[in-house]
C-alpha positions as a printed NumPy array, in Angstrom:
array([[127.65 ,  65.579,  39.8  ],
       [125.9  ,  64.053,  42.8  ],
       [122.19 ,  63.403,  43.109],
       [119.794,  66.308,  42.739],
       [117.197,  66.042,  45.524],
       [114.094,  67.163,  43.63 ],
       [111.139,  68.03 ,  45.953],
       [108.647,  66.881,  43.301],
       [110.269,  63.461,  43.16 ],
       [110.171,  63.3  ,  46.965],
       [106.435,  64.024,  46.921],
       [105.858,  61.361,  44.251],
       [107.844,  58.812,  46.272],
       [105.904,  59.685,  49.433],
       [102.569,  59.185,  47.65 ],
       [103.741,  55.839,  46.318],
       [104.775,  54.834,  49.859],
       [101.364,  55.769,  51.22 ],
       [ 99.578,  53.693,  48.594],
       [101.916,  50.758,  49.189],
       [101.428,  50.835,  52.944],
       [ 97.674,  51.051,  52.516],
       [ 97.789,  48.021,  50.227],
       [ 99.83 ,  46.069,  52.815],
       [ 96.98 ,  46.204,  55.264],
       [ 97.543,  49.364,  57.287],
       [ 94.012,  50.514,  56.471],
       [ 91.115,  48.716,  58.092],
       [ 88.906,  46.423,  56.046],
       [ 85.67 ,  48.127,  54.97 ],
       [ 82.719,  47.311,  57.183],
       [ 79.506,  45.896,  55.742],
       [ 76.581,  48.271,  55.759],
       [ 74.229,  47.809,  58.728],
       [ 70.502,  47.746,  57.917],
       [ 68.709,  50.822,  59.192],
       [ 66.459,  48.723,  61.433],
       [ 69.485,  47.288,  63.258],
       [ 71.22 ,  50.62 ,  63.994],
       [ 71.365,  51.083,  67.794],
       [ 70.124,  54.234,  69.457],
       [ 72.661,  57.039,  69.745],
       [ 74.578,  56.817,  73.008],
       [ 75.027,  59.708,  75.433],
       [ 78.701,  59.81 ,  74.503],
       [ 77.823,  60.13 ,  70.81 ],
       [ 75.357,  62.893,  71.55 ],
       [ 78.112,  64.846,  73.37 ],
       [ 80.514,  64.47 ,  70.459],
       [ 81.38 ,  67.829,  68.927],
       [ 82.358,  68.056,  65.285],
       [ 83.377,  71.687,  65.836],
       [ 84.993,  72.711,  69.115],
       [ 86.923,  75.831,  70.064],
       [ 89.066,  75.353,  73.137],
       [ 92.057,  76.908,  74.881],
       [ 94.403,  75.73 ,  72.112],
       [ 92.396,  76.705,  69.027],
       [ 89.72 ,  75.265,  66.771],
       [ 89.233,  71.509,  66.315],
       [ 87.137,  69.904,  63.56 ],
       [ 86.609,  66.13 ,  63.7  ],
       [ 84.758,  63.421,  61.835],
       [ 82.561,  61.073,  63.856],
       [ 84.486,  57.993,  62.701],
       [ 87.743,  59.438,  64.062],
       [ 89.554,  59.206,  60.734],
       [ 89.715,  62.95 ,  60.078],
       [ 90.829,  65.721,  62.395],
       [ 92.119,  69.237,  61.822],
       [ 93.396,  71.679,  64.426],
       [ 93.554,  75.373,  63.443],
       [ 95.17 ,  78.248,  65.308],
       [ 96.653,  81.71 ,  64.831],
       [ 99.701,  83.215,  66.468],
       [101.072,  86.743,  66.706],
       [104.328,  88.04 ,  68.139],
       [104.602,  91.792,  68.741],
       [108.034,  93.148,  69.647],
       [109.65 ,  96.45 ,  70.597],
       [113.452,  96.611,  70.373],
       [115.807,  99.347,  71.54 ],
       [119.488,  99.159,  70.549],
       [122.384, 101.286,  71.758],
       [125.855, 100.941,  70.17 ],
       [128.313, 102.491,  72.607],
       [131.708, 101.329,  71.28 ],
       [133.788, 104.421,  70.355],
       [135.572, 102.433,  67.628],
       [132.298, 101.73 ,  65.832],
       [131.582, 103.76 ,  62.665],
       [128.754, 105.652,  64.392],
       [129.321, 105.697,  68.176],
       [126.414, 106.058,  70.594],
       [123.862, 105.186,  67.918],
       [120.416, 104.538,  69.399],
       [117.623, 102.799,  67.55 ],
       [114.156, 101.729,  68.636],
       [111.469, 100.051,  66.581],
       [108.179,  98.183,  66.965],
       [107.351,  95.315,  64.605],
       [104.883,  92.501,  64.106],
       [107.722,  90.021,  64.243],
       [105.634,  86.922,  63.535],
       [102.021,  86.398,  62.44 ],
       [101.258,  82.805,  61.571],
       [ 98.473,  80.478,  60.53 ],
       [ 98.829,  76.848,  61.633],
       [ 96.857,  73.784,  60.653],
       [ 97.519,  70.156,  61.516],
       [ 95.843,  66.858,  62.228],
       [ 95.31 ,  63.508,  60.521],
       [ 93.484,  62.28 ,  57.407],
       [ 92.059,  58.931,  56.213],
       [ 93.485,  57.177,  59.284],
       [ 94.994,  58.47 ,  62.565],
       [ 98.424,  57.168,  61.535],
       [ 98.667,  59.619,  58.588],
       [ 99.259,  63.076,  60.066],
       [100.003,  66.411,  58.431],
       [101.069,  69.919,  59.426],
       [100.968,  73.273,  57.609],
       [102.317,  76.654,  58.767],
       [102.404,  80.006,  56.951],
       [104.065,  83.263,  58.039],
       [102.35 ,  86.458,  56.822],
       [105.05 ,  89.143,  57.461],
       [107.479,  87.155,  55.291],
       [104.797,  85.81 ,  52.906],
       [106.435,  82.437,  53.334],
       [105.316,  78.82 ,  53.524],
       [107.227,  77.514,  56.533],
       [106.051,  73.93 ,  56.983],
       [104.227,  71.404,  54.854],
       [104.881,  67.882,  56.037],
       [103.248,  64.458,  56.156],
       [104.047,  61.722,  58.664],
       [103.227,  58.018,  58.5  ],
       [103.443,  56.243,  61.856],
       [103.896,  52.492,  61.719],
       [104.635,  52.419,  65.459],
       [106.204,  54.565,  68.166],
       [109.547,  53.155,  67.046],
       [109.178,  53.791,  63.311],
       [107.805,  56.863,  61.537],
       [108.37 ,  58.322,  58.075],
       [108.156,  62.061,  57.401],
       [108.333,  63.837,  54.041],
       [107.917,  67.456,  52.97 ],
       [109.396,  70.693,  54.286],
       [109.925,  71.308,  57.985],
       [112.379,  72.461,  60.643],
       [114.645,  69.433,  60.776],
       [115.652,  68.214,  64.259],
       [119.331,  69.088,  64.417],
       [119.622,  71.236,  67.552],
       [117.086,  71.851,  70.319],
       [117.232,  75.667,  70.346],
       [116.16 ,  75.896,  66.699],
       [113.542,  73.157,  66.881],
       [111.997,  74.792,  69.958],
       [109.177,  76.928,  68.583],
       [109.761,  80.674,  68.705],
       [106.506,  80.708,  70.682],
       [108.006,  78.42 ,  73.34 ],
       [111.269,  80.259,  73.905],
       [112.7  ,  81.466,  77.203],
       [113.971,  84.678,  75.618],
       [112.547,  87.059,  73.033],
       [114.772,  85.419,  70.408],
       [117.29 ,  82.623,  70.021],
       [120.971,  83.078,  70.854],
       [123.731,  84.416,  68.58 ],
       [124.735,  80.773,  67.976],
       [121.694,  79.942,  65.83 ],
       [122.54 ,  81.929,  62.635],
       [125.947,  80.239,  62.398],
       [125.013,  76.603,  62.994],
       [121.313,  75.906,  62.484],
       [120.213,  73.709,  59.57 ],
       [116.757,  75.284,  59.787],
       [113.968,  74.168,  57.437],
       [114.74 ,  71.781,  54.587],
       [112.868,  69.718,  52.022],
       [113.402,  65.986,  52.236],
       [112.542,  62.743,  54.015],
       [113.408,  61.261,  57.409],
       [112.905,  58.17 ,  59.54 ],
       [112.552,  58.674,  63.281],
       [111.029,  57.176,  66.402],
       [111.284,  56.51 ,  70.122],
       [113.035,  53.367,  71.336],
       [112.896,  51.591,  74.735],
       [110.184,  53.895,  76.079],
       [110.362,  54.152,  79.883],
       [113.534,  52.088,  80.152],
       [117.08 ,  53.161,  80.995],
       [117.983,  53.391,  77.289],
       [114.874,  55.493,  76.437],
       [115.894,  57.398,  73.275],
       [114.784,  59.237,  70.134],
       [116.574,  58.734,  66.836],
       [116.286,  60.688,  63.595],
       [118.024,  60.075,  60.244],
       [117.225,  61.88 ,  57.011],
       [118.26 ,  63.112,  53.58 ],
       [117.439,  66.69 ,  52.585],
       [117.795,  69.146,  49.718],
       [120.489,  71.364,  51.34 ],
       [118.792,  74.363,  49.685],
       [116.761,  75.55 ,  52.684],
       [113.15 ,  76.683,  53.02 ],
       [111.546,  76.926,  49.607],
       [114.923,  76.153,  48.076],
       [115.453,  75.546,  44.386],
       [118.447,  74.604,  42.31 ],
       [120.94 ,  71.776,  42.606],
       [123.678,  70.647,  44.964],
       [126.662,  68.371,  44.537],
       [125.743,  66.274,  47.574],
       [122.425,  66.412,  49.478],
       [122.321,  67.02 ,  53.196],
       [122.593,  63.924,  55.363],
       [121.48 ,  64.257,  58.983],
       [121.66 ,  62.039,  62.05 ],
       [120.527,  62.785,  65.62 ],
       [120.358,  60.667,  68.773],
       [118.616,  61.881,  71.951],
       [118.937,  59.882,  75.171],
       [116.222,  60.505,  77.77 ],
       [118.52 ,  59.507,  80.634],
       [115.794,  59.825,  83.301],
       [113.418,  57.556,  81.314],
       [111.032,  60.457,  80.633],
       [110.649,  62.419,  77.421],
       [111.419,  66.144,  77.369],
       [109.524,  67.836,  74.489],
       [111.032,  70.656,  72.434],
       [109.772,  73.459,  74.677],
       [111.65 ,  75.783,  77.027],
       [110.707,  76.782,  80.63 ],
       [109.28 ,  74.396,  83.217],
       [105.909,  76.164,  83.341],
       [104.208,  73.042,  84.713],
       [106.513,  72.732,  87.761],
       [107.363,  69.088,  86.968],
       [107.156,  66.835,  90.015],
       [109.457,  64.313,  88.294],
       [112.655,  65.467,  86.571],
       [113.213,  65.015,  82.831],
       [116.548,  65.354,  81.078],
       [118.205,  64.644,  77.741],
       [121.674,  64.205,  76.296],
       [121.859,  64.513,  72.508],
       [124.405,  64.342,  69.701],
       [123.859,  65.213,  66.029],
       [125.795,  65.652,  62.818],
       [125.211,  66.747,  59.246],
       [127.073,  67.222,  55.962],
       [126.442,  68.471,  52.417],
       [128.183,  70.018,  49.412],
       [126.485,  72.9  ,  47.659],
       [126.237,  76.662,  47.24 ],
       [125.218,  77.565,  50.823],
       [127.115,  77.883,  54.104],
       [124.132,  78.756,  56.334],
       [120.344,  78.497,  56.541],
       [117.573,  80.578,  58.083],
       [113.839,  81.229,  57.724],
       [114.716,  83.064,  54.5  ],
       [116.256,  79.886,  53.049],
       [119.834,  79.171,  51.992],
       [122.38 ,  81.891,  52.77 ],
       [126.022,  82.776,  53.348],
       [128.043,  83.302,  56.48 ],
       [130.201,  86.462,  56.732],
       [133.352,  86.099,  54.652],
       [131.883,  83.631,  52.14 ],
       [130.802,  84.563,  48.626],
       [127.939,  83.169,  46.579],
       [128.938,  79.692,  45.458],
       [128.263,  77.263,  42.636],
       [126.415,  74.011,  43.25 ],
       [129.627,  72.222,  44.288],
       [131.695,  74.995,  45.895],
       [131.317,  74.409,  49.657],
       [131.804,  71.116,  51.479],
       [130.274,  71.579,  54.911],
       [130.444,  69.237,  57.895],
       [129.166,  69.998,  61.363],
       [128.31 ,  68.326,  64.657],
       [126.976,  69.265,  68.065],
       [126.074,  67.934,  71.484],
       [123.468,  69.291,  73.867],
       [121.902,  68.733,  77.271],
       [118.525,  69.779,  78.671],
       [116.832,  69.373,  82.052],
       [113.6  ,  70.515,  83.763],
       [112.348,  69.986,  87.31 ],
       [110.107,  71.893,  89.756],
       [110.223,  75.224,  87.961],
       [113.901,  75.004,  87.017],
       [115.057,  74.584,  83.406],
       [118.445,  74.226,  81.786],
       [119.747,  73.677,  78.283],
       [123.029,  74.113,  76.429],
       [124.615,  73.306,  73.09 ],
       [128.173,  73.104,  71.767],
       [128.744,  73.272,  68.001],
       [131.581,  72.547,  65.562],
       [131.549,  73.374,  61.858],
       [134.062,  73.012,  58.997],
       [133.661,  74.754,  55.629],
       [135.889,  73.613,  52.774],
       [135.901,  76.128,  49.918],
       [136.782,  73.926,  46.921],
       [137.304,  76.983,  44.723],
       [139.959,  78.694,  46.871],
       [141.204,  75.655,  48.787],
       [140.521,  77.41 ,  52.114],
       [139.244,  75.396,  55.074],
       [137.543,  77.328,  57.882],
       [136.753,  75.889,  61.312],
       [134.084,  77.463,  63.524],
       [132.744,  76.732,  66.972],
       [129.994,  78.144,  69.162],
       [128.117,  77.45 ,  72.37 ],
       [125.37 ,  78.763,  74.615],
       [124.045,  77.853,  78.044],
       [120.844,  79.09 ,  79.648],
       [118.88 ,  78.496,  82.821],
       [115.55 ,  79.737,  84.143],
       [113.663,  79.414,  87.4  ],
       [110.199,  80.138,  88.781],
       [111.191,  81.36 ,  92.236],
       [107.644,  80.722,  93.426],
       [108.757,  77.089,  93.823],
       [111.233,  78.273,  96.477],
       [109.478,  81.373,  97.853],
       [105.648,  80.978,  97.868],
       [105.096,  84.766,  97.989],
       [107.029,  85.205,  94.739],
       [104.589,  85.64 ,  91.791],
       [103.836,  82.201,  90.35 ],
       [103.62 ,  83.34 ,  86.671],
       [107.057,  85.058,  86.772],
       [110.203,  83.325,  85.509],
       [113.731,  84.773,  85.538],
       [116.311,  83.403,  83.095],
       [119.92 ,  84.051,  82.087],
       [121.927,  83.058,  78.987],
       [125.591,  83.127,  77.968],
       [126.742,  82.493,  74.389],
       [129.869,  82.709,  72.236],
       [130.737,  82.167,  68.572],
       [134.212,  81.988,  67.065],
       [133.721,  82.379,  63.272],
       [137.294,  81.324,  62.456],
       [139.47 ,  79.461,  64.94 ],
       [142.599,  80.374,  62.947],
       [142.   ,  84.113,  63.421],
       [142.726,  85.985,  66.646],
       [140.245,  88.015,  68.67 ],
       [137.242,  87.7  ,  66.339],
       [134.664,  86.08 ,  68.649],
       [131.109,  87.247,  69.346],
       [129.697,  87.177,  72.873],
       [126.221,  87.482,  74.393],
       [124.934,  87.994,  77.929],
       [121.128,  88.125,  78.26 ],
       [118.816,  88.444,  81.277],
       [115.1  ,  87.73 ,  80.754],
       [111.833,  88.08 ,  82.688],
       [108.775,  86.114,  81.54 ],
       [105.204,  86.644,  82.764],
       [102.971,  83.758,  81.692],
       [ 99.325,  84.775,  81.327],
       [ 98.306,  81.397,  79.863],
       [101.477,  79.365,  79.547],
       [103.391,  79.833,  76.312],
       [100.142,  80.674,  74.524],
       [ 99.919,  84.113,  76.095],
       [103.035,  85.597,  77.66 ],
       [105.065,  88.777,  78.052],
       [108.856,  88.738,  77.77 ],
       [111.36 ,  91.432,  78.693],
       [115.038,  90.821,  78.143],
       [118.25 ,  92.83 ,  78.263],
       [121.373,  91.831,  76.321],
       [124.977,  92.936,  76.333],
       [126.556,  91.964,  72.997],
       [130.179,  92.176,  71.892],
       [131.033,  91.685,  68.205],
       [134.756,  91.821,  67.422],
       [134.259,  91.385,  63.681],
       [136.253,  93.984,  61.749],
       [133.281,  94.747,  59.503],
       [131.335,  96.191,  62.445],
       [134.25 ,  97.881,  64.173],
       [134.508,  95.711,  67.311],
       [131.297,  97.172,  68.664],
       [129.52 ,  96.821,  71.979],
       [125.746,  96.795,  71.908],
       [123.105,  97.127,  74.616],
       [119.763,  95.706,  73.518],
       [116.359,  95.799,  75.207],
       [113.351,  93.845,  73.906],
       [109.76 ,  93.8  ,  75.095],
       [107.546,  91.172,  73.485],
       [103.985,  89.889,  73.634],
       [103.431,  86.426,  72.167],
       [ 99.838,  85.173,  71.874],
       [ 98.16 ,  82.192,  70.218],
       [ 94.435,  81.583,  69.785]])
């Protein structure tokens, strides 16, 4: 059996690393106490300092020495969905379904402790009663950072982009098949050659391969590598839509790959799971390898991003090897940048996507066409989204159905 990536051992190793780094001189030397008579009068800047401050992005609490900071915010996502299945071959033709849900309701807390170079982040989702993120990051420099805990690992841009910073009400049909989602583990990452032609981000890590909150063992842990080239010498954060109307373009080209051997063939917010056609496995049943490349670009109200994915699943129990591929491409534009009379807060976007769950099988692909309208009341922190999708699922289990889907969503953070 291969190594069992125990989260408790990871936490113990992280704590040991923190203590070691502190002992190597990362922490400042303690200052001698100043006699009360020699303490200077409080400056105007010090008088204006606010320990508690509520701003446009939430609540901030700070210590006067700058060594402690916590940022707190809440987020809610309210969604109405109407679905119409109009394929006559489907089991129940012309089925219509509409529902309203609190799709996401989250508490977020992040900041730094002891020193600014030790940061943390915590996120909890109430509808699912789930701890999403709990991570700690030590920053030696811009080029070298260590992160441990549980978080959404940076494999592909669409999944790492927050659901609150999406261009559509939800991610594409590609995500459930190829995302690595949240994992428990450790990673090294950083930005190299900042502002130069080779400006890049790298990320390498080892993870549990059991997903969010995962338990149990695997034959081989998940190994991840990602390289992002900022080919215009400017960083492009994980956020969709050019709501700031960039006056200088930013673009990325990225490649990533991952592999593991264990019981799961897919991951989601729920944790480890199984793609259609795959049974529950033992700790060594599935050998999975996957890779992807992506591009992204934003400039003057225009945004673009796309991904292309490959995945191979080797079922060691049956000897079957399945190859999958999928892709999506999306673009959005604030037409106010071209036509001044067009409403400035309104963005129109379009997405195409396709997934082939088994390249050896004929006519089994899924397709998506989605048109979206976004009205930004306060950037991504307060926005309305309306999108319409035409979906085609040729999977035999659903009867080669066509689906028309309408979603209206309000996403707000405070």
